Amino acid sequence: MKQKLILTFLGLFAVLTVVAQQRISGVVTDAKTGETLPFANIVMETGEYTRTDEQGRYSMAFRAGKMRVSMIGYDTKTVRVSEAGTYNVKLTDNTDELKEAVVTGKRTKYSRKNNPAVELMKKVIAAKKKSDLKAHDYYSIDKYTKLTFAFNEVTDRIFEEGQFKKMPFLKDHVETCNETGKLILPISVDETVTREIYRKATSTEKSIILGQRTNGLNDLFNTGDILTTVLKDCFTDVDIYNDEVRLLQYPFVSPISTSSAISFYRFFIEDTLMVDNDKCIRVDFTPNNAQDFGFSGSLYIMADSTYRIKKADLGIPRRSDVNFVESMRVIQEFQQLPSGEQVLVRDDMLVQLKIASFLQKFQVKRLTEYSNFSFEIIPDKTFKFKGEQMTAVNAQLQTEEFWEQHRAEALTDSEDKMDLLIHKLENVKGFKFVLFVAKAFIENFVETTADPRKPSKVDIGPVNTMISQNFVDGLRLRASAQTTANFNPNLFLKGYVAYGFKDNKWKGLGEVTYSFNKKAYLPREFPVNNLTFSYNYDVMSPSDKFMPTDKDNVFTSLKWTKVDHMMYYETFRLLWDKEWENGLRFKVQARTENDEATAALFYQPLDGNGTPSQDASTHIKDMRTTDLTVSLTYQPGATWVNTKQRRIAANNDAPIYSLSHTAGFYGLNSTNYAFHFTEASIYKRFWLASWGKIDTQIKGGVQWSKVPFPLLIMPAANLSYIMEDNTFNLIDNMEFLNDRYASLMVSWDMNGKILNRIPLIKKLKWREYIGVNVLWGTLSDKNNPFLEENANDSRLFYFPGNFNADGSFEYLSTAMNKRKPYVEAIVGIHNIFKVFHVEYVRRLTYTERPDTQKWGIRFMFRVTF
């Protein structure tokens, strides 16, 4: 009897196993074009539900009955399922029907008026405030995040014929993505455990990083935070309770935005179904224009009077204008706390990336889990750290037990063996050389060791300054190097030597920096607290000081105007640079500089003759200035990407406020004269939802003292064909000299709002760009060399210019009319081939001079989503 029961049980178990393994699957396509349809909804009448993946495929457990397939923009189709197997479904696009409905009156266009879906969403939006955790005096939340970067669609053919042919061991690290069914090769995984805390009395929100570790491709780069920082900045947390969701460095309108959701999206009530034993109403939504930056997907709303969101399934429309993203899916789960709030407890993001058709595809997967919600009182000392974020001392030293305790799910086998993968890569013949070249190209520096296990103590570069040209140097060669934290984590050396084959002169830089904070690789890593001494002897044009890049960059050395007014400069500088985690930065600089005019530039004091002389004996060979500058900059919320050449803001969303004052003296004829210069600026970016973004910068300055023209205020002129932010494109070298000025620079990136609505052109995914740069300036009487009262004042110099063949003199520099601003307008197109930006610039004022450049073309490579 016992054996019979066992046999019966085993037989029943075998039957159940077979039944459990029975599945239905298939592909959903467009009936007319045959194009696969990602994220189509598959619902069985028994309640089971799934969606197609980015390739239009689906798979789910077999249940006999009716299967309904639906998608926004297509007619719903019902298929009877009688047995396990393949059920391919073709959906008919109803766009034409909707257009026809307007004429025949059989159907109506989408309308928000008397629309049940819209009325429901208004109630959902109104109910948001009931889940606002900031209504409590305190809260704390534990947050676990895992970010995985992987090669996508890895096939056997890649290992047999492709770029991985010489690395067969990579097969051992390939795994199947559970969400897509595709083979992937993880190459980087980042885990972070954070505690978020809040205090209502002071409206303070802070986060404490309790654990952090990164393994994978980052380990091969000494500035390895680049990949992780960029990924985190692009694929941020999605909080639909905010009106805007920042994703891919753009603001996406939330489907429950208080201000914009109803006008930006179209909503459709699709079904009523059970989600985790809760009855929910499924509402589908999509942007009014599929090419706008917005979500499409489904919200599952509790079918009761609370209008709470139980689940959110978000993606981006398949015709979206987002670059490089083949598909994106965000699935969020919400739970109700004992205190009544509906909170996000799990957030899964999966992004399929395609950079170019000839490159391997990528996948980004981010998993976030929120737990341990608490509203207990938090001691004041917990908030007493600078900035909005603090990293615990032992955050990168946490044990495996710590990670197992906080992980939402275990690492996959490939993620867990990331260190082994990197070790195998390092041992591949020829890989070190390839990596060596790749680093030089990506980082613009060449390391002095090709062995990743022996970190470079000295880097050679920047590479793009090794060869260039200018009017004085002619052909110029330069060799540069800098030490790294592998040489000393506090002491850093930097320098270059350059030689000009036209003037036959050597130039160079020597710089010593002591960082009061130990650095991982370079002294500029945030936050800085550095003391720097430098000596520099070189040649430049006066306008070069506004260039954020190296003055002898091979690309910016190509000028649109003849730059022959130049100077040799010899500078000794001592700088203390200190910044805090909250974005405040303080600088104190002491400097002495000797400037020697060369080429067409000369220094001649006013002598009563009314025009300068070609007689060199009337010219001053050089001028020395000694000054002290104190500056404050405040950039709250800024995040940074460290590169070997400079520190770059991960995004430009943070406002920038700056104020500086320089006090010093200049020496003429053995006499020293004091001067004072003050400058201030404000930068702010404004996002306009689907209308893109507007960047604005307001800047102003005053030279309070009587000074010769080298100490007057020169506009920030960009003389190169390469675009540079916050510079004037068509102002010539030293064209305007002022002692008071104000400038306004406004640019509007419309993100394709207009071009995406023009037939044919919208397929190119170009994005329009317009801007205007305005400069107001004036020269007070005390500094105006053209006034008769100053004709014999030797403290002032004749303005720069050029001597003609007949001996006459033509001024290059003029004083601006305080009632007439300089204005240039900009019209551009970017996202050409997804990487190219071209601008047409038109000068609207001060066009009277015959040699004035009235228009120009500027360009640059700029990659954005």
Coordinates of N, CA and C in Angstrom, one line a residue, residues 299-408:
L299 N -0.1 51.7 -16.1 CA -0.2 51.9 -14.7 C -1.3 50.9 -14.1
Y300 N -1.0 50.3 -13.0 CA -2.0 49.4 -12.4 C -2.5 50.1 -11.2
I301 N -3.7 50.5 -11.2 CA -4.3 51.4 -10.1 C -5.3 50.6 -9.3
M302 N -5.1 50.7 -8.0 CA -6.0 49.9 -7.1 C -7.5 50.3 -7.4
A303 N -8.3 49.3 -7.6 CA -9.7 49.5 -7.9 C -10.5 49.7 -6.6
D304 N -10.1 50.7 -5.9 CA -10.9 51.1 -4.7 C -10.8 52.6 -4.6
S305 N -11.2 53.2 -3.5 CA -11.3 54.6 -3.4 C -10.0 55.3 -3.1
T306 N -8.9 54.5 -3.0 CA -7.6 55.1 -2.6 C -6.8 55.6 -3.8
Y307 N -7.1 55.0 -5.0 CA -6.4 55.4 -6.2 C -4.9 55.3 -6.1
R308 N -4.5 54.3 -5.3 CA -3.1 54.0 -5.2 C -2.5 53.2 -6.4
I309 N -1.3 53.5 -6.7 CA -0.6 52.7 -7.8 C 0.0 51.5 -7.2
K310 N -0.4 50.4 -7.8 CA 0.2 49.1 -7.3 C 1.4 48.7 -8.1
K311 N 1.4 49.0 -9.4 CA 2.5 48.6 -10.2 C 2.6 49.6 -11.4
A312 N 3.8 49.8 -11.9 CA 4.0 50.6 -13.1 C 5.0 49.9 -14.0
D313 N 4.6 49.9 -15.3 CA 5.4 49.2 -16.3 C 5.6 50.3 -17.4
L314 N 6.9 50.8 -17.4 CA 7.2 52.0 -18.2 C 8.2 51.6 -19.3
G315 N 8.1 52.2 -20.5 CA 9.0 52.1 -21.5 C 9.1 53.4 -22.3
I316 N 9.8 53.4 -23.4 CA 9.8 54.5 -24.3 C 9.2 54.1 -25.6
P317 N 8.4 55.0 -26.3 CA 7.8 54.6 -27.6 C 8.8 54.1 -28.6
R318 N 8.5 53.2 -29.4 CA 9.4 52.6 -30.4 C 9.8 53.6 -31.4
R319 N 9.1 54.7 -31.6 CA 9.4 55.8 -32.5 C 10.1 57.0 -31.8
S320 N 10.5 56.7 -30.6 CA 11.1 57.8 -29.8 C 12.3 58.4 -30.4
D321 N 12.6 59.6 -30.1 CA 13.8 60.3 -30.7 C 15.0 60.1 -29.8
V322 N 14.9 59.3 -28.8 CA 16.1 59.0 -27.9 C 17.2 58.3 -28.7
N323 N 18.4 58.7 -28.6 CA 19.5 58.1 -29.3 C 20.0 56.9 -28.6
F324 N 20.4 55.9 -29.4 CA 21.2 54.7 -29.0 C 20.4 53.7 -28.2
V325 N 19.1 54.1 -27.8 CA 18.3 53.2 -27.0 C 17.3 52.4 -27.9
E326 N 17.6 51.1 -28.0 CA 16.7 50.3 -28.8 C 15.4 50.1 -28.0
S327 N 15.5 49.9 -26.7 CA 14.3 49.6 -25.9 C 14.7 49.9 -24.4
M328 N 13.7 50.3 -23.7 CA 13.9 50.5 -22.3 C 12.6 50.1 -21.6
R329 N 12.8 49.4 -20.5 CA 11.6 48.9 -19.7 C 11.9 49.1 -18.2
V330 N 11.0 49.8 -17.5 CA 11.1 50.0 -16.1 C 9.9 49.4 -15.4
I331 N 10.1 48.4 -14.6 CA 9.0 47.8 -13.8 C 9.1 48.2 -12.4
Q332 N 8.1 48.8 -11.8 CA 8.1 49.2 -10.4 C 7.0 48.6 -9.6
E333 N 7.3 48.2 -8.4 CA 6.3 47.6 -7.5 C 6.1 48.5 -6.3
F334 N 4.9 48.7 -5.9 CA 4.6 49.6 -4.8 C 3.9 48.8 -3.7
Q335 N 4.1 49.2 -2.4 CA 3.4 48.6 -1.3 C 2.9 49.7 -0.4
Q336 N 1.9 49.3 0.4 CA 1.3 50.2 1.4 C 2.0 50.0 2.7
L337 N 2.5 51.1 3.3 CA 3.1 51.0 4.6 C 2.0 51.0 5.7
P338 N 2.4 50.5 6.9 CA 1.4 50.5 8.0 C 0.8 51.9 8.3
S339 N 1.6 52.9 8.0 CA 1.2 54.3 8.2 C 0.3 54.8 7.1
G340 N 0.1 54.0 6.0 CA -0.9 54.3 5.0 C -0.3 54.8 3.7
E341 N 1.0 55.2 3.6 CA 1.6 55.7 2.4 C 1.8 54.5 1.4
Q342 N 1.7 54.8 0.2 CA 2.0 53.8 -0.9 C 3.4 54.2 -1.4
V343 N 4.4 53.3 -1.2 CA 5.8 53.6 -1.5 C 6.3 52.6 -2.5
L344 N 7.3 53.0 -3.2 CA 8.1 52.2 -4.1 C 9.0 51.3 -3.3
V345 N 8.9 49.9 -3.6 CA 9.8 49.0 -2.9 C 10.7 48.3 -3.8
R346 N 10.4 48.3 -5.1 CA 11.3 47.6 -6.1 C 11.2 48.3 -7.4
D347 N 12.4 48.5 -8.0 CA 12.5 49.3 -9.3 C 13.5 48.6 -10.2
D348 N 13.0 47.9 -11.2 CA 13.8 47.2 -12.2 C 13.9 48.0 -13.5
M349 N 15.1 48.2 -14.0 CA 15.3 48.9 -15.3 C 16.1 48.0 -16.2
L350 N 15.7 47.9 -17.4 CA 16.5 47.2 -18.4 C 16.5 48.0 -19.7
V351 N 17.7 48.3 -20.1 CA 17.9 49.2 -21.3 C 18.8 48.4 -22.3
Q352 N 18.3 48.4 -23.5 CA 19.1 47.8 -24.6 C 19.7 48.9 -25.5
L353 N 21.0 48.9 -25.6 CA 21.7 50.0 -26.3 C 22.3 49.5 -27.6
K354 N 22.2 50.4 -28.6 CA 22.9 50.1 -29.9 C 23.6 51.4 -30.3
I355 N 24.9 51.5 -30.2 CA 25.6 52.7 -30.5 C 25.8 52.8 -32.0
A356 N 26.1 51.8 -32.7 CA 26.2 51.8 -34.2 C 26.1 50.4 -34.7
S357 N 25.7 50.3 -36.0 CA 25.4 48.9 -36.5 C 26.6 48.0 -36.5
F358 N 27.8 48.6 -36.6 CA 29.0 47.8 -36.7 C 29.6 47.5 -35.3
L359 N 29.0 48.0 -34.3 CA 29.5 47.8 -32.9 C 28.7 46.8 -32.2
Q360 N 29.2 46.1 -31.2 CA 28.5 45.2 -30.4 C 27.4 46.0 -29.6
K361 N 26.3 45.4 -29.4 CA 25.2 46.0 -28.7 C 25.5 45.8 -27.2
F362 N 24.9 46.7 -26.4 CA 25.1 46.7 -24.9 C 23.7 46.6 -24.2
Q363 N 23.9 46.2 -22.9 CA 22.7 46.2 -22.1 C 23.0 46.8 -20.7
V364 N 22.2 47.6 -20.2 CA 22.3 48.2 -18.9 C 21.1 47.7 -18.0
K365 N 21.4 47.1 -16.9 CA 20.4 46.6 -16.0 C 20.6 47.2 -14.6
R366 N 19.5 47.8 -14.1 CA 19.6 48.4 -12.8 C 18.5 47.9 -11.9
L367 N 18.9 47.4 -10.8 CA 17.9 46.8 -9.8 C 18.0 47.7 -8.6
T368 N 16.9 48.2 -8.1 CA 16.9 49.0 -6.8 C 15.8 48.4 -5.9
E369 N 16.1 48.2 -4.7 CA 15.2 47.8 -3.7 C 15.2 48.7 -2.5
Y370 N 14.0 49.1 -2.0 CA 13.9 50.0 -0.8 C 13.3 49.2 0.3
S371 N 13.9 49.3 1.5 CA 13.4 48.6 2.6 C 13.6 49.3 3.9
N372 N 13.2 48.7 5.0 CA 13.4 49.3 6.4 C 12.9 50.8 6.5
F373 N 11.7 51.0 6.0 CA 11.1 52.3 6.2 C 10.9 52.6 7.7
S374 N 11.4 53.7 8.1 CA 11.3 54.1 9.5 C 11.0 55.6 9.7
F375 N 10.1 55.9 10.7 CA 9.8 57.3 10.9 C 10.2 57.7 12.4
E376 N 11.1 56.9 12.9 CA 11.6 57.2 14.3 C 12.5 58.5 14.2
I377 N 12.7 59.1 15.4 CA 13.5 60.3 15.5 C 15.0 59.9 15.2
I378 N 15.6 60.7 14.4 CA 17.0 60.5 14.0 C 17.8 61.5 14.7
P379 N 18.9 61.1 15.4 CA 19.7 62.1 16.2 C 20.3 63.1 15.3
D380 N 20.4 64.4 15.8 CA 20.9 65.5 15.0 C 22.3 65.2 14.5
K381 N 23.1 64.5 15.3 CA 24.5 64.3 14.9 C 24.6 63.5 13.6
T382 N 23.5 62.7 13.3 CA 23.5 61.9 12.1 C 23.6 62.8 10.8
F383 N 23.0 64.0 10.9 CA 22.9 64.9 9.8 C 24.2 65.8 9.7
K384 N 25.0 65.8 10.7 CA 26.1 66.7 10.8 C 27.3 66.2 10.0
F385 N 27.1 66.3 8.7 CA 28.3 66.1 7.8 C 28.0 67.1 6.6
K386 N 29.1 67.5 5.9 CA 29.1 68.4 4.9 C 28.5 67.8 3.6
G387 N 27.7 68.6 2.9 CA 27.2 68.1 1.6 C 25.9 67.3 1.8
E388 N 25.4 66.8 0.7 CA 24.2 66.0 0.7 C 24.5 64.5 0.9
Q389 N 25.7 64.1 0.7 CA 26.1 62.7 0.7 C 27.4 62.4 1.4
M390 N 27.4 61.4 2.2 CA 28.6 61.0 2.9 C 28.9 59.5 2.7
T391 N 30.1 59.2 2.5 CA 30.5 57.8 2.3 C 31.2 57.3 3.6
A392 N 30.6 56.2 4.2 CA 31.1 55.7 5.4 C 32.6 55.2 5.2
V393 N 33.3 55.3 6.3 CA 34.8 55.0 6.2 C 35.0 53.6 5.7
N394 N 34.2 52.6 6.1 CA 34.4 51.2 5.7 C 33.5 50.8 4.5
A395 N 33.0 51.8 3.8 CA 32.0 51.5 2.7 C 32.6 50.5 1.7
Q396 N 33.8 50.7 1.4 CA 34.4 49.8 0.3 C 35.1 48.6 0.9
L397 N 35.0 48.4 2.2 CA 35.6 47.3 2.9 C 34.6 46.3 3.5
Q398 N 33.4 46.4 3.1 CA 32.3 45.6 3.7 C 32.5 44.1 3.3
T399 N 32.1 43.3 4.2 CA 32.3 41.8 4.1 C 31.2 41.2 3.2
E400 N 31.4 40.0 2.8 CA 30.5 39.3 1.9 C 29.1 39.1 2.7
E401 N 29.2 38.9 4.0 CA 28.0 38.8 4.8 C 27.1 40.1 4.7
F402 N 27.8 41.2 4.7 CA 27.1 42.5 4.6 C 26.3 42.5 3.2
W403 N 27.0 42.1 2.2 CA 26.3 42.2 0.9 C 25.2 41.2 0.7
E404 N 25.4 40.0 1.3 CA 24.3 39.0 1.2 C 23.1 39.5 2.0
Q405 N 23.3 40.2 3.1 CA 22.2 40.7 3.9 C 21.4 41.8 3.2
H406 N 22.1 42.6 2.4 CA 21.4 43.7 1.8 C 21.0 43.5 0.3
R407 N 21.5 42.5 -0.3 CA 21.1 42.2 -1.7 C 19.7 41.8 -1.9
A408 N 19.0 42.4 -2.9 CA 17.7 42.0 -3.2 C 17.6 40.7 -3.8

